[in-house]
Coordinates of C-alpha atoms in Angstrom, one line a residue:
X1 CA 121.1 106.6 82.9
X2 CA 119.5 106.6 86.3
X3 CA 122.7 104.6 88.6
X4 CA 121.5 102.6 92.0
X5 CA 123.2 101.3 95.0
X6 CA 121.3 98.9 96.9
X7 CA 122.0 98.1 101.3
X8 CA 120.1 95.9 102.4
X9 CA 121.8 92.6 104.4
X10 CA 120.0 89.9 103.1
X11 CA 121.7 88.8 100.0
X12 CA 118.3 87.3 98.7
X13 CA 116.8 91.2 98.7
X14 CA 119.5 92.3 97.2
X15 CA 119.0 89.7 93.8
X16 CA 115.7 90.3 93.9
X17 CA 116.1 93.8 93.8
X18 CA 118.0 93.9 91.3
X19 CA 116.8 92.0 88.7
X20 CA 113.6 94.1 89.5
X21 CA 115.7 97.1 88.7
X22 CA 117.8 95.7 85.7
X23 CA 114.3 94.5 84.1
X24 CA 113.3 98.2 83.6
X25 CA 114.7 101.0 81.4
X26 CA 117.5 103.4 81.9
X27 CA 118.0 102.2 85.9
X28 CA 121.4 100.1 86.1
X29 CA 122.3 98.8 89.6
X30 CA 125.6 99.6 90.2
X31 CA 126.6 98.4 93.6
X32 CA 125.3 96.6 96.4
X33 CA 126.0 97.1 100.0
X34 CA 125.3 94.6 103.0
X35 CA 125.3 97.8 106.2
X36 CA 126.1 100.9 106.7
X37 CA 130.0 100.8 106.3
X38 CA 129.7 99.3 103.2
X39 CA 127.0 101.4 101.6
X40 CA 129.3 104.9 103.1
X41 CA 132.2 103.4 101.6
X42 CA 130.8 101.9 98.4
X43 CA 129.3 105.7 98.2
X44 CA 132.7 107.0 98.1
X45 CA 134.0 105.4 95.7
X46 CA 131.4 104.7 93.0
X47 CA 129.2 108.3 91.6
X48 CA 124.7 107.2 91.9
X49 CA 122.2 109.4 91.9
X50 CA 119.7 106.7 94.2
X51 CA 120.4 105.2 97.0
X52 CA 118.3 102.0 98.2
X53 CA 118.2 101.5 101.7
X54 CA 117.2 99.4 104.1
X55 CA 116.6 100.8 107.7
X56 CA 116.9 97.4 109.9
X57 CA 121.2 96.3 109.0
X58 CA 123.6 95.5 111.2
X59 CA 125.5 98.5 112.9
X60 CA 124.3 102.3 112.6
X61 CA 120.7 103.1 113.0
X62 CA 119.3 103.5 109.8
X63 CA 117.7 106.6 110.9
X64 CA 121.3 108.1 111.7
X65 CA 122.7 106.4 108.8
X66 CA 120.7 108.7 106.6
X67 CA 122.0 112.1 108.1
X68 CA 125.5 110.6 108.3
X69 CA 124.8 109.9 104.1
X70 CA 123.0 113.3 103.4
X71 CA 126.0 115.5 105.5
X72 CA 128.3 113.6 102.9
X73 CA 126.6 113.2 99.4
X74 CA 123.8 116.1 100.1
X75 CA 122.6 115.8 96.6
X76 CA 121.9 111.8 96.4
X77 CA 118.1 110.8 96.6
X78 CA 117.8 108.6 99.6
X79 CA 114.6 105.9 99.3
X80 CA 113.8 103.9 102.2
X81 CA 112.6 100.2 101.2
X82 CA 112.1 98.5 105.3
X83 CA 109.8 96.6 106.5
X84 CA 108.7 98.8 109.3
X85 CA 105.4 99.8 108.5
X86 CA 104.9 102.0 111.0
X87 CA 104.5 105.6 110.2
X88 CA 106.5 107.2 112.8
X89 CA 109.5 105.2 111.0
X90 CA 108.4 107.0 107.8
X91 CA 108.5 110.8 109.1
X92 CA 111.9 110.1 110.9
X93 CA 113.6 109.0 107.7
X94 CA 112.0 111.8 106.2
X95 CA 112.7 114.9 108.6
X96 CA 116.7 112.7 108.2
X97 CA 116.5 113.5 104.6
X98 CA 115.4 110.5 102.6
X99 CA 113.6 111.6 99.8
X100 CA 110.8 108.3 99.8
X101 CA 109.8 105.6 101.9
X102 CA 108.1 102.1 101.1
X103 CA 107.5 99.0 102.6
X104 CA 109.5 96.0 100.8
X105 CA 105.4 95.0 100.3
X106 CA 105.3 97.2 97.8
X107 CA 105.1 95.5 94.0
X108 CA 107.9 95.8 91.3
X109 CA 105.7 98.6 89.4
X110 CA 106.0 100.8 92.6
X111 CA 109.3 100.6 93.3
X112 CA 110.0 101.2 89.8
X113 CA 107.5 104.5 90.4
X114 CA 109.5 106.1 93.1
X115 CA 113.1 105.3 91.7
X116 CA 111.9 107.2 88.8
X117 CA 110.3 110.0 91.5
X118 CA 112.8 110.8 93.9
X119 CA 115.4 110.8 91.0
X120 CA 113.3 113.3 89.7
X121 CA 113.5 115.6 92.8
X122 CA 110.0 114.8 93.9
X123 CA 109.3 112.4 97.3
X124 CA 108.0 109.5 97.2
X125 CA 105.4 107.3 100.1
X126 CA 102.8 104.7 99.0
X127 CA 99.8 105.7 99.4
X128 CA 98.5 103.7 102.4
X129 CA 101.8 105.3 104.3
X130 CA 100.4 109.0 103.4
X131 CA 97.2 108.6 104.8
X132 CA 98.5 107.0 107.9
X133 CA 100.6 110.0 108.4
X134 CA 97.7 112.5 107.1
X135 CA 95.2 110.9 109.7
X136 CA 97.8 110.7 112.7
X137 CA 98.2 114.2 112.1
X138 CA 94.9 115.2 111.7
X139 CA 94.0 113.4 115.2
X140 CA 97.1 114.9 117.2
X141 CA 96.5 116.9 120.1
X142 CA 98.8 120.3 121.4
X143 CA 99.9 117.8 123.5
X144 CA 102.8 115.8 121.6
X145 CA 103.0 111.9 122.6
X146 CA 106.0 111.2 125.0
X147 CA 107.6 108.6 121.9
X148 CA 108.0 111.1 120.0
X149 CA 110.7 113.0 122.0
X150 CA 112.8 109.3 121.8
X151 CA 115.9 109.7 120.1
X152 CA 115.9 107.5 117.0
X153 CA 117.9 105.0 118.9
X154 CA 115.4 105.0 121.5
X155 CA 112.9 104.5 119.6
X156 CA 114.6 101.7 117.7
X157 CA 115.0 100.0 121.0
X158 CA 112.0 100.8 122.4
X159 CA 110.1 98.9 119.6
X160 CA 111.8 96.1 119.4
X161 CA 111.2 96.1 123.1
X162 CA 107.8 96.1 122.5
X163 CA 108.3 93.2 119.6
X164 CA 109.3 91.0 122.9
X165 CA 113.8 90.9 121.7
X166 CA 115.6 90.2 124.7
X167 CA 118.2 93.3 125.5
X168 CA 120.8 90.5 124.2
X169 CA 118.7 90.2 120.8
X170 CA 118.5 94.6 120.4
X171 CA 122.6 94.4 121.4
X172 CA 123.3 91.8 118.6
X173 CA 120.7 93.6 116.6
X174 CA 122.1 97.0 116.2
X175 CA 125.5 96.0 117.3
X176 CA 126.1 97.3 120.4
X177 CA 126.6 95.8 124.3
X178 CA 123.7 95.1 126.2
X179 CA 124.7 97.1 128.7
X180 CA 124.3 100.1 125.7
X181 CA 120.0 98.8 125.0
X182 CA 120.1 98.9 128.6
X183 CA 121.2 102.4 128.9
X184 CA 118.3 102.8 125.7
X185 CA 115.6 101.0 127.6
X186 CA 116.5 102.8 131.0
X187 CA 115.7 106.2 129.3
X188 CA 113.1 104.9 127.5
X189 CA 111.5 103.8 129.8
X190 CA 111.8 106.9 132.4
X191 CA 110.8 109.7 129.3
X192 CA 107.6 108.0 128.5
X193 CA 107.0 107.1 132.3
X194 CA 106.8 103.6 132.6
X195 CA 107.3 101.0 135.4
X196 CA 107.2 97.4 133.5
X197 CA 107.6 95.6 130.4
X198 CA 103.8 95.0 130.0
X199 CA 103.5 98.9 130.5
X200 CA 105.4 99.6 127.4
X201 CA 104.0 96.7 125.6
X202 CA 100.9 98.3 126.1
X203 CA 102.2 101.5 125.5
X204 CA 103.1 100.9 122.1
X205 CA 99.6 99.4 121.3
X206 CA 97.4 102.0 122.6
X207 CA 99.2 104.7 119.9
X208 CA 99.0 102.4 117.6
X209 CA 102.4 102.0 116.7
X210 CA 102.2 97.6 116.8
X211 CA 99.8 97.9 114.2
X212 CA 101.8 95.2 111.3
X213 CA 101.9 93.1 114.3
X214 CA 98.3 92.8 115.4

């Protein structure tokens, strides 16, 4: 029996995932968490084989959380299930230690397939995401784009700003102060040599980082 913990801050999403997985042979949801802190506490108390993880829960950055979890539970397979379809998120998640990455638009059958693959020691990416990553690698130049040099938290803030969220909105999403977000914003602007919010949005569009919003 494959034991699964679902970590997502939306109750309806957790309930839907529970139904999908419970209807599949040899898969059992043994716990649910609504944020990173709950996920860590649950993992310490409840043995499991796969963590189904949303990247956008309140609190600690999803990428940071993956690093923390893998440090404490190196044998745990982490399968990211998220709204973020940008390949840069997928690359960062895999580098941090995730065994798979898929968006919430996936079909139930694909989710079950992904869980079975990562628990067997494999890596799972949807075909569309794999093609995006391969295309980016094939077309990349020797010069590394500036956005790849952003830290994981800076990249989070950068994309939220590009989507039109205010500093206060971002602070609420990440459970940090507006002052902290402003510091990250200043670092992003400096690293990318941008002078205004408009330039930041244009930069994100130019590098196809908002393709799911267009």
